[in-house]
Coordinates of C-alpha atoms (C1' of nucleotides) in Angstrom, one line a residue:
Chain A
M1 CA -24.3 5.5 -49.6
D2 CA -27.0 5.3 -48.3
E3 CA -27.4 1.7 -47.2
V4 CA -24.0 1.5 -46.8
F5 CA -23.1 4.8 -43.6
R6 CA -26.7 2.5 -42.1
A7 CA -24.7 -0.1 -42.1
L8 CA -21.3 1.2 -40.4
A9 CA -23.6 2.5 -38.1
D10 CA -24.3 -0.5 -36.3
G11 CA -20.6 -2.1 -33.7
S12 CA -22.1 -5.8 -34.5
R13 CA -21.6 -4.7 -38.4
R14 CA -18.6 -3.2 -38.1
S15 CA -16.9 -5.6 -36.1
L16 CA -18.4 -8.7 -38.0
L17 CA -16.3 -6.9 -41.3
D18 CA -12.8 -6.3 -38.2
R19 CA -13.8 -9.9 -38.7
L20 CA -13.0 -10.5 -42.3
H21 CA -10.8 -7.9 -41.7
A22 CA -8.8 -10.3 -40.4
R23 CA -9.8 -13.3 -41.5
N24 CA -11.7 -13.3 -45.5
G25 CA -13.6 -16.3 -46.3
Q26 CA -15.0 -17.4 -43.1
T27 CA -18.8 -19.6 -42.7
L28 CA -21.5 -17.7 -41.2
N29 CA -21.0 -19.7 -38.9
E30 CA -17.2 -18.8 -38.5
L31 CA -18.7 -15.7 -37.6
C32 CA -20.6 -16.2 -34.9
E33 CA -18.6 -17.9 -33.0
G34 CA -17.9 -15.9 -29.6
L35 CA -20.3 -13.6 -29.9
D36 CA -23.2 -12.5 -28.3
M37 CA -26.1 -13.2 -30.2
T38 CA -27.4 -16.1 -31.9
R39 CA -26.8 -17.1 -35.5
Q40 CA -30.1 -16.0 -36.6
A41 CA -29.0 -12.8 -35.4
V42 CA -26.1 -11.9 -37.0
T43 CA -27.9 -13.9 -39.7
K44 CA -29.3 -10.8 -40.5
H45 CA -26.0 -8.4 -39.8
L46 CA -24.4 -10.5 -42.1
A47 CA -27.7 -9.5 -44.9
I48 CA -27.3 -6.2 -44.5
L49 CA -23.8 -5.6 -44.8
E50 CA -24.1 -7.8 -48.4
Q51 CA -27.0 -4.9 -49.3
A52 CA -24.3 -2.3 -48.4
S53 CA -22.3 -4.6 -50.5
L54 CA -19.8 -4.5 -47.9
V55 CA -19.8 -7.6 -48.4
T56 CA -20.0 -10.6 -51.1
T57 CA -21.2 -14.5 -50.4
F58 CA -20.6 -17.8 -52.1
K59 CA -22.0 -20.7 -51.8
H60 CA -20.0 -24.0 -51.3
G61 CA -21.9 -27.1 -51.2
R62 CA -24.0 -26.2 -47.7
E63 CA -21.8 -23.6 -46.9
K64 CA -21.8 -19.5 -47.9
L65 CA -18.6 -17.9 -47.3
H66 CA -17.6 -14.6 -46.9
Y67 CA -15.8 -11.8 -49.0
L68 CA -15.2 -8.1 -47.7
N69 CA -15.3 -6.4 -50.5
P70 CA -13.4 -2.7 -50.2
V71 CA -14.7 -0.2 -52.6
P72 CA -17.5 1.0 -50.9
I73 CA -15.6 1.5 -47.7
H74 CA -13.3 3.8 -49.9
Q75 CA -15.8 5.1 -51.8
I76 CA -17.1 6.6 -48.1
G77 CA -13.6 7.6 -48.0
E78 CA -12.8 9.3 -50.7
R79 CA -16.7 11.2 -51.2
W80 CA -17.1 12.5 -48.0
I81 CA -14.1 12.0 -45.2
K82 CA -11.9 13.6 -48.2
K83 CA -14.5 17.1 -49.0
F84 CA -14.7 17.4 -45.3
E85 CA -10.7 17.2 -44.9
R86 CA -10.8 20.4 -47.3
G87 CA -11.9 22.9 -44.8
K88 CA -10.1 21.0 -41.9
L89 CA -8.6 23.5 -41.0
A90 CA -10.7 26.6 -41.6
A91 CA -13.5 24.8 -39.2
L92 CA -10.7 24.3 -36.7
S93 CA -10.0 27.9 -36.4
D94 CA -13.8 28.5 -36.6
L95 CA -14.4 27.2 -33.2
K96 CA -10.9 28.6 -31.8
R97 CA -12.5 32.0 -32.3
Q98 CA -16.0 30.8 -30.5
L99 CA -14.0 30.2 -27.7
E100 CA -11.7 32.2 -27.4
K101 CA -15.2 35.0 -27.2
R102 CA -16.8 33.3 -24.8
D103 CA -14.0 33.8 -22.2
E104 CA -14.5 37.0 -23.2
Chain B
M1 CA -16.8 6.8 -32.0
D2 CA -20.2 4.9 -31.7
E3 CA -22.2 8.0 -31.5
V4 CA -19.6 9.2 -34.7
F5 CA -20.8 6.7 -36.1
R6 CA -24.6 6.2 -35.6
A7 CA -25.0 9.7 -36.3
L8 CA -23.9 9.9 -39.9
A9 CA -26.6 6.8 -40.8
D10 CA -29.3 9.6 -41.4
G11 CA -29.0 10.9 -44.4
S12 CA -30.7 14.5 -42.7
R13 CA -28.3 14.8 -40.8
R14 CA -25.1 14.7 -43.3
S15 CA -27.3 17.1 -44.9
L16 CA -26.9 19.3 -41.8
L17 CA -23.5 18.5 -41.7
D18 CA -23.2 19.2 -45.7
R19 CA -25.0 22.6 -44.4
L20 CA -22.3 24.1 -42.1
H21 CA -19.4 23.0 -44.3
A22 CA -20.6 24.9 -47.2
R23 CA -20.8 27.6 -43.9
N24 CA -19.7 27.6 -40.5
G25 CA -21.7 29.5 -37.5
Q26 CA -25.3 29.1 -38.8
T27 CA -28.3 29.8 -36.6
L28 CA -30.9 26.8 -36.1
N29 CA -33.5 28.8 -37.9
E30 CA -30.8 28.8 -41.3
L31 CA -30.1 25.3 -41.1
C32 CA -34.1 24.6 -41.0
E33 CA -34.8 26.7 -44.1
G34 CA -36.0 24.9 -47.3
L35 CA -36.2 22.0 -44.8
D36 CA -39.5 19.2 -44.9
M37 CA -38.8 18.2 -42.0
T38 CA -40.7 21.4 -38.3
R39 CA -37.8 23.5 -36.8
Q40 CA -38.3 20.3 -33.3
A41 CA -36.9 17.5 -36.0
V42 CA -34.0 19.6 -36.4
T43 CA -32.4 20.4 -32.8
K44 CA -32.7 16.7 -32.3
H45 CA -30.9 15.8 -35.5
L46 CA -28.4 19.6 -34.6
A47 CA -28.4 17.9 -30.7
I48 CA -27.4 14.2 -32.2
L49 CA -24.6 16.3 -33.9
E50 CA -23.4 17.7 -30.9
Q51 CA -23.3 14.8 -28.4
A52 CA -21.4 13.1 -30.6
S53 CA -19.0 16.2 -30.9
L54 CA -19.5 16.9 -34.9
V55 CA -21.1 20.3 -34.4
T56 CA -19.7 22.3 -31.1
T57 CA -23.0 25.2 -30.5
F58 CA -22.5 28.6 -29.0
K59 CA -25.1 31.5 -27.4
H60 CA -24.8 34.2 -28.8
G61 CA -27.5 36.9 -27.8
R62 CA -31.4 34.5 -28.9
E63 CA -29.8 32.5 -31.5
K64 CA -27.3 29.4 -31.5
L65 CA -25.3 29.3 -33.8
H66 CA -23.5 25.6 -34.6
Y67 CA -20.5 25.1 -35.7
L68 CA -18.3 21.8 -37.9
N69 CA -16.5 20.5 -35.7
P70 CA -14.0 18.6 -38.5
V71 CA -12.2 16.6 -35.6
P72 CA -14.3 13.2 -35.8
I73 CA -15.0 13.0 -39.4
H74 CA -10.4 13.0 -39.3
Q75 CA -10.8 10.2 -37.0
I76 CA -13.2 8.3 -38.6
G77 CA -10.9 8.1 -42.1
E78 CA -7.3 8.2 -40.4
R79 CA -8.5 5.2 -37.4
W80 CA -10.8 3.2 -39.4
I81 CA -11.3 3.7 -43.8
K82 CA -6.8 4.2 -43.6
K83 CA -7.0 0.6 -41.4
F84 CA -9.5 -1.1 -44.3
E85 CA -7.8 0.6 -47.1
R86 CA -4.4 -1.9 -45.8
G87 CA -5.6 -5.0 -47.5
K88 CA -8.0 -3.7 -49.8
L89 CA -6.2 -4.8 -52.7
A90 CA -5.7 -8.0 -50.8
A91 CA -9.9 -8.1 -50.3
L92 CA -9.3 -7.3 -54.0
S93 CA -8.6 -10.7 -54.8
D94 CA -10.2 -12.5 -53.0
L95 CA -13.3 -11.4 -54.5
K96 CA -12.2 -12.1 -57.8
R97 CA -10.7 -15.2 -57.0
Q98 CA -14.3 -16.2 -56.3
L99 CA -16.6 -14.4 -58.9
E100 CA -14.0 -16.5 -61.1
K101 CA -14.5 -20.1 -59.7
R102 CA -18.3 -19.3 -58.9
D103 CA -18.2 -20.2 -63.7
E104 CA -15.5 -22.9 -63.7
Chain C
dA1 C1' -44.2 47.5 -22.4
dT2 C1' -45.0 44.9 -25.2
dA3 C1' -44.8 42.7 -30.1
dA4 C1' -42.6 39.3 -33.0
dT5 C1' -38.5 36.9 -32.9
dA6 C1' -35.4 32.6 -31.2
dG7 C1' -34.9 28.9 -29.2
dG8 C1' -36.1 25.2 -25.6
dC9 C1' -39.2 21.2 -23.3
dA10 C1' -42.2 17.6 -23.3
dA11 C1' -45.5 14.5 -24.3
dC12 C1' -47.0 11.8 -27.7
dC13 C1' -47.3 8.3 -32.3
dA14 C1' -45.9 5.4 -36.4
dA15 C1' -42.2 2.0 -38.1
dA16 C1' -37.7 0.9 -38.2
dT17 C1' -34.5 -1.5 -35.2
dA18 C1' -32.5 -5.6 -33.1
dG19 C1' -33.3 -9.3 -31.4
dT20 C1' -35.5 -14.1 -29.7
dT21 C1' -37.4 -18.4 -31.0
dG22 C1' -38.9 -22.7 -33.6
dC23 C1' -39.0 -25.1 -37.9
dA24 C1' -37.9 -26.2 -42.9
dT25 C1' -34.4 -27.3 -45.7
dG26 C1' -30.5 -28.9 -48.4
dT27 C1' -26.2 -31.8 -48.1
dC28 C1' -22.4 -33.9 -46.4
dA29 C1' -20.3 -38.1 -44.0
dA30 C1' -20.5 -43.3 -41.2
Chain D
dT1 C1' -29.8 -44.2 -45.5
dT2 C1' -29.7 -41.6 -42.0
dG3 C1' -28.0 -38.8 -39.0
dA4 C1' -25.3 -34.7 -38.1
dC5 C1' -24.6 -30.1 -39.7
dA6 C1' -25.8 -25.3 -41.5
dT7 C1' -28.1 -23.2 -43.4
dG8 C1' -32.8 -20.2 -44.4
dC9 C1' -37.1 -19.0 -43.5
dA10 C1' -41.0 -16.3 -40.6
dA11 C1' -43.8 -14.8 -37.0
dC12 C1' -43.1 -12.0 -33.1
dT13 C1' -41.3 -9.2 -29.4
dA14 C1' -38.9 -4.6 -26.9
dT15 C1' -36.6 -0.8 -27.9
dT16 C1' -35.2 2.7 -30.7
dT17 C1' -35.5 6.3 -33.8
dG18 C1' -37.8 10.3 -36.2
dG19 C1' -41.0 12.7 -36.1
dT20 C1' -44.6 15.4 -34.6
dT21 C1' -48.0 19.0 -31.9
dG22 C1' -49.4 22.5 -28.0
dC23 C1' -47.2 25.5 -25.4
dC24 C1' -43.1 28.1 -22.2
dT25 C1' -39.0 30.5 -21.8
dA26 C1' -35.8 34.1 -23.3
dT27 C1' -33.6 38.5 -26.5
dT28 C1' -34.6 41.6 -29.1
dA29 C1' -36.9 45.5 -31.2
dT30 C1' -40.3 49.7 -31.9

DNA sequence: ATAATAGGCAACCAAATAGTTGCATGTCAA
DNA sequence: TTGACATGCAACTATTTGGTTGCCTATTAT
């Protein structure tokens, strides 16, 4: 879980995930296109995404194909976001109360 | 959005959010209790959470009260996680297909 | 008034991060 | 078979990050 959060912390990596979400199974070079970064930098980002199991790769000849693994993102939604969704209204009313108290 | 992801990347910060989720409106010293970190380190983490609008603070005398702001977490769920939720099944079947192809 | 308490500020440090360049390897096509 | 293409590996660098220590300020309680 920690690795997933760390992987998602970087905007370049999130946009790589976006690209794969738009078109799954791209090669490294395809993923590099239009990015203001060297291929090696992209490789490193993809390695971090792979370590976090957000991306899975397959070798096809001399090409490396990158596929999105949707499971970890789903888990963050289920195990983390939803937990804070419960108690959201209570937290909001706590905040509101304090904001009003401030103006007394 | 970027600041929120960055803030969530650190485990100590996520556990501070957990603590506030368990009991809202804690002081700095309360949030420090039991943590293997100096008060100043905690202060820095809280500052990052505050910058990302995940936490809002109010001064009450010499104490500083910390309140959870549930909105950014909710937004990540809505704007980010849900986006990948759509297409999740397609991505999973892409993955499965490639895994099977590997064993040919 | 003064001591204790709650927190703030700034300088410093080590390790991690995001990026680079240069070169090597493996695969495909002419 | 040889050149072009796709990717891998390693060393190096600058910046960011997570943490520390030391001291200062503001508020409360005795």
